[in-house]
XYZ file of C-alpha atoms in Angstrom:
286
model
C 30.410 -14.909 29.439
C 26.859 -15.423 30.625
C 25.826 -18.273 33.072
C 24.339 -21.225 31.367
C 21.402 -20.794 33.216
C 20.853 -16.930 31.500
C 21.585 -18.441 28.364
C 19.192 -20.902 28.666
C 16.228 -18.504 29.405
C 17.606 -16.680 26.474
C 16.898 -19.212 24.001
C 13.219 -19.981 25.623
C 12.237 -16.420 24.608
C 13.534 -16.225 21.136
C 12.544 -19.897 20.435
C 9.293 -18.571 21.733
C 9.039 -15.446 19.477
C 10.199 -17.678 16.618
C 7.367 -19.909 17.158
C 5.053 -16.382 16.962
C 6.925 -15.599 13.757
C 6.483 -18.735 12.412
C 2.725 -18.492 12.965
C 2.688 -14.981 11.221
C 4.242 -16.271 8.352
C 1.917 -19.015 7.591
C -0.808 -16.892 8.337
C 0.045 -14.250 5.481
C 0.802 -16.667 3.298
C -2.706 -17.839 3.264
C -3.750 -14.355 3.094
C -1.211 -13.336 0.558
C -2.716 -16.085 -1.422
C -6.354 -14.972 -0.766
C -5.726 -11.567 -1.543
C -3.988 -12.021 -5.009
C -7.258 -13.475 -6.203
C -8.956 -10.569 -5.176
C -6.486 -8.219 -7.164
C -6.544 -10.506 -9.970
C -10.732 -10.345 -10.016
C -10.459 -6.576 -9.840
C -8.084 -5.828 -12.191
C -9.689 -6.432 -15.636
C -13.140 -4.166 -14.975
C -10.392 -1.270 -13.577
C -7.972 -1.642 -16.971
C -11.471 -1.571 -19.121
C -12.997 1.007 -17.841
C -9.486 2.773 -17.909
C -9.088 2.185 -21.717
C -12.647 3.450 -21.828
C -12.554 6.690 -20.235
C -9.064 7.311 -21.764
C -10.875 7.471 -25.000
C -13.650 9.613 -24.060
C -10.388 12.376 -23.091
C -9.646 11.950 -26.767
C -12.976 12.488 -28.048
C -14.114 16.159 -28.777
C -17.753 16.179 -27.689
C -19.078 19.510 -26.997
C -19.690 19.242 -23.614
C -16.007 18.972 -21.750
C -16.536 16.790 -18.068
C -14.528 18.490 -15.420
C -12.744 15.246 -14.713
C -11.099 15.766 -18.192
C -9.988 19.021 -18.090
C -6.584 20.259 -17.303
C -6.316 23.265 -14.898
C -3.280 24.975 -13.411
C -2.422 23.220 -10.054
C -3.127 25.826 -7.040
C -4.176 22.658 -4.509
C -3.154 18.979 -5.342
C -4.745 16.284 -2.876
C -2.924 12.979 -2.527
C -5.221 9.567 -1.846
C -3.019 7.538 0.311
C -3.718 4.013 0.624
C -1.852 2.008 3.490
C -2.505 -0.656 5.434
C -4.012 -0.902 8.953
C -1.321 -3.077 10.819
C 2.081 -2.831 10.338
C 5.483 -5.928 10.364
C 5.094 -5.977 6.881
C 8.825 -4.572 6.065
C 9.299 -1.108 4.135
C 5.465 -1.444 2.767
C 4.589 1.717 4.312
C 7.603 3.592 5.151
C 8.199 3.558 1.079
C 4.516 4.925 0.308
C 5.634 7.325 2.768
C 9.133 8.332 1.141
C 7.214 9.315 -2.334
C 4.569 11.317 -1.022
C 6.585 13.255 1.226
C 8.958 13.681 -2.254
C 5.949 14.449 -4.037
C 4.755 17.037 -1.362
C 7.856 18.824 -1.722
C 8.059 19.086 -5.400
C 4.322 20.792 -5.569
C 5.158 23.086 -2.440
C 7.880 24.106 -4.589
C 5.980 25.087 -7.063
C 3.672 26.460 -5.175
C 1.177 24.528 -4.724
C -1.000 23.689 -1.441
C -1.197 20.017 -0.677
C -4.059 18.171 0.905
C -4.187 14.501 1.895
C -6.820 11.336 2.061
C -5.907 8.595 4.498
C -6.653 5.324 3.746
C -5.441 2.587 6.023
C -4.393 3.293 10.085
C -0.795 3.701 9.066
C -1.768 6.362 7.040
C -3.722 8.323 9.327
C -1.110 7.959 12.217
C 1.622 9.445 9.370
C 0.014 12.644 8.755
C -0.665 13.354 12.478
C 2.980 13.599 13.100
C 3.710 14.910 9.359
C 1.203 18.053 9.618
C -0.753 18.627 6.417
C -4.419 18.948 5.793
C -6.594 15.816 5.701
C -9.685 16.301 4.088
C -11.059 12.787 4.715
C -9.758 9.322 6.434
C -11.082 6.011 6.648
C -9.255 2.702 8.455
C -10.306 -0.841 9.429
C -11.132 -2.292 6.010
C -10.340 -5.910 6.697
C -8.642 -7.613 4.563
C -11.562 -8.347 2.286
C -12.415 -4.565 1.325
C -15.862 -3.510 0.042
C -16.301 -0.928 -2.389
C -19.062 0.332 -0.125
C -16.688 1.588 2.840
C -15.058 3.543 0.473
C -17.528 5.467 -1.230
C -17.285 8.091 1.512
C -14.053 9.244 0.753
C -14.324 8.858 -2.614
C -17.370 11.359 -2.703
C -15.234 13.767 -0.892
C -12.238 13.720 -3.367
C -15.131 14.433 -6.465
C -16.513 16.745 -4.695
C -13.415 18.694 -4.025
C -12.365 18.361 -7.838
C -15.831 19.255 -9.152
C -16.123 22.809 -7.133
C -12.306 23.456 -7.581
C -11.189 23.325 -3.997
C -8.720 21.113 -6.133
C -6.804 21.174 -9.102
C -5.067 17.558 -9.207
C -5.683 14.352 -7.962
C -3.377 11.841 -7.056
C -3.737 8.405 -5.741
C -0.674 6.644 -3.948
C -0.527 2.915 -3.026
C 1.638 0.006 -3.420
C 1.583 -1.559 -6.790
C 2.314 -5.666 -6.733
C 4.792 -6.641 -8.579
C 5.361 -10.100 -7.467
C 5.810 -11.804 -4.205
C 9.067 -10.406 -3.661
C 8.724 -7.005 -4.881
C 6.373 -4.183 -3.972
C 6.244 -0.766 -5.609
C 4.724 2.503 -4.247
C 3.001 4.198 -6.992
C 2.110 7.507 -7.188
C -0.505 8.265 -10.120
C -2.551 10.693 -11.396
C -6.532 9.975 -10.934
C -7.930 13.476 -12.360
C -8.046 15.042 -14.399
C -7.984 12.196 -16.289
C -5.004 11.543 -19.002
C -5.942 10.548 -22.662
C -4.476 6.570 -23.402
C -2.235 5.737 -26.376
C -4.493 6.588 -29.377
C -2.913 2.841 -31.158
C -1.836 5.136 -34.248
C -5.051 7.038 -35.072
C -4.050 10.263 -36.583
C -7.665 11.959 -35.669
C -9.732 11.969 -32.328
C -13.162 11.120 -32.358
C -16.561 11.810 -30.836
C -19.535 9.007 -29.802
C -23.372 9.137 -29.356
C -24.010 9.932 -26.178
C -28.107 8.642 -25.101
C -29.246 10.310 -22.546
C -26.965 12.792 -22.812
C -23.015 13.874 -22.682
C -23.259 15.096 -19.369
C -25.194 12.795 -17.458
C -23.317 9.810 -18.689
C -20.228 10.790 -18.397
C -20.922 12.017 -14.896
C -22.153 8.563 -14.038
C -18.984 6.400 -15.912
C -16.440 8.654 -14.400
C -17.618 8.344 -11.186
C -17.695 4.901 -11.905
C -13.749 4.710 -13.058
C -12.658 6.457 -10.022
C -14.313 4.121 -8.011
C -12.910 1.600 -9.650
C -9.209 2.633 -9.872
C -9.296 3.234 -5.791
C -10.610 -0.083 -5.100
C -8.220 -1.871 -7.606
C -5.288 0.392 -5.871
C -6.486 -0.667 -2.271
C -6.837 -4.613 -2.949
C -3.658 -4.308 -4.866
C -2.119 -2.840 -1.530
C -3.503 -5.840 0.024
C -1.874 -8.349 -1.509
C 1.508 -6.142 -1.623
C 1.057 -5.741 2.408
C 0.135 -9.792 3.123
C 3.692 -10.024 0.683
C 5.735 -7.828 2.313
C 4.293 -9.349 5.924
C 5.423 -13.068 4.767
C 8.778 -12.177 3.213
C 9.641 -10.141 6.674
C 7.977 -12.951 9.460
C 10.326 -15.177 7.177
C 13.430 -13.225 7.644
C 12.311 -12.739 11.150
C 12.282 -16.184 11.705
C 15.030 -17.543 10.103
C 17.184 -14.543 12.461
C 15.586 -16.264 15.124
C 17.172 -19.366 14.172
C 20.652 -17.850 13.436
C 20.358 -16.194 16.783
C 19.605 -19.557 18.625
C 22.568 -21.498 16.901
C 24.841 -19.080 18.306
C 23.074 -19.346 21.700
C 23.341 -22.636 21.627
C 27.127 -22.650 20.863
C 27.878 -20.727 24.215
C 25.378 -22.555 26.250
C 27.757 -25.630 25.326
C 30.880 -23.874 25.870
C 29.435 -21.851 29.129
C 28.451 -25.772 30.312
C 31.577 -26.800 29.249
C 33.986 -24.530 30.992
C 31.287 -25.437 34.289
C 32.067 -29.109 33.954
C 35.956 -28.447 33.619
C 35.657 -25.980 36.546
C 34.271 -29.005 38.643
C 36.358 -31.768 37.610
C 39.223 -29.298 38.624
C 38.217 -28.864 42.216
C 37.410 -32.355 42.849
C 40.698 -33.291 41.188
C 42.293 -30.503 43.751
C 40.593 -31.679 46.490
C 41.651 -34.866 46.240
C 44.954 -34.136 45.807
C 45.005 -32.630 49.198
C 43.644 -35.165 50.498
């Protein structure tokens, strides 16, 4: 058994890194909390304009967008959002899991896949997993603008536009409530039709100034807003995931300084006895 003097230093440090968990824990909680609203401002303009441009992939106007049609998939690129510091649980080793799944099941058909990073985690990933990254951006903060991402976001419509591409797919953890956290792996173009609600027929609309330049502009605009409601939805999952792990951390911190504890008494206790025997012995000979 250790000297109670070892132990002792023992339960300094981990009282100390409980302390540090403690403070973590707090600290995403107010962040978690900070973040939700964000997601929860974001998330009506990105299911509109969804439901929108859903219809307009239902409609049969005579000039077809690129972003609606469907191709055969040579080259599929993958938007993967993650976040930029990690002790946030399985956050980003999951995101990980279903791309590298995903990568597979395209290579086996045949397909080349291409990546976008978004999020330091991400871009450290496909170092070490190989792959072609067109495009990578990190260091959003936790309050993301839509403006830091329009760089990356130009790339990916660019690449879909000339055909370098065939799919694209955008990956991030979906919030499902403070406990759970889902990585999500959807298609962003070309862009699926919604549920036409019944209607037997599709229909067309008036387009003013014209098919082409307006649907050029409110596509751009959905994709936009579908990556931004994906990243700040990431943000609350990864402030989440952050509490719910500083909180098992410290709470194993406290289990681990109970049973500390218990053989600092019992390490103290067999000193005491140890004493009172050789004073007892030495008085005896006396």
């Amino acid at each position: 058994m250790a000297g109670a003097k070892e132990i002792r230093t023992k339960i300094k440090s981990v009282k100390s890194t409980q302390k540090i968990t403690k403070a973590m824990e707090k600290v995403a909680t107010s962040k978690m909390r900070k973040a939700q609203v964000r997601m929860a401002q974001a998330r009506p303009y990105a299911e509109k304009i969804r439901r929108v441009v859903g219809h307009l992939a239902l409609a049969n106007p005579e000039y077809r967008h690129p972003f609606l049609v469907d191709r055969p998939v040579k080259r599929a690129l993958m938007i993967v959002i993650t976040s930029d510091r990690g002790l946030a649980g399985g956050l980003n080793v999951n995101m990980f899991r279903a791309v590298t799944r995903a990568t597979k099941e395209w290579k086996d058909r045949g397909a080349e896949v291409q990546y976008i990073a978004v999020g330091s985690k991400g871009v450290s990933f496909f170092k070490r997993f190989g792959g072609t990254v067109l495009a990578e951006v990190s260091k959003l903060g936790d309050a993301p603008k839509l403006d830091q991402l329009v760089g990356v976001i130009k790339v990916a419509l660019d690449a879909y536009r000339d055909g370098s591409v065939d799919r694209v797919f955008l990956g991030s953890t979906q919030f499902v409530n403070t406990m759970m956290q889902k990585p999500v792996l959807s298609q962003l173009l070309p862009l699926e039709p919604v549920k036409s609600n019944g209607l037997l027929e599709a229909w067309d609309y008036l387009y003013e100034p014209s098919a082409e330049e307006l649907l050029d502009y409110v596509l751009g605009r959905y994709v936009e807003a579908q990556v931004y409601q994906a990243i700040v939805e990431n943000g609350a999952s990864e402030q989440s995931a952050r509490m719910v792990a500083m909180k098992g951390a410290t709470d194993n911190a406290g289990k681990i300084i109970g049973k500390l504890q218990l053989s600092y008494n019992k390490a103290r206790q067999a000193a005491i006895t140890k004493e009172l025997s050789e004073i007892v012995g030495g008085a005896a000979a006396v």
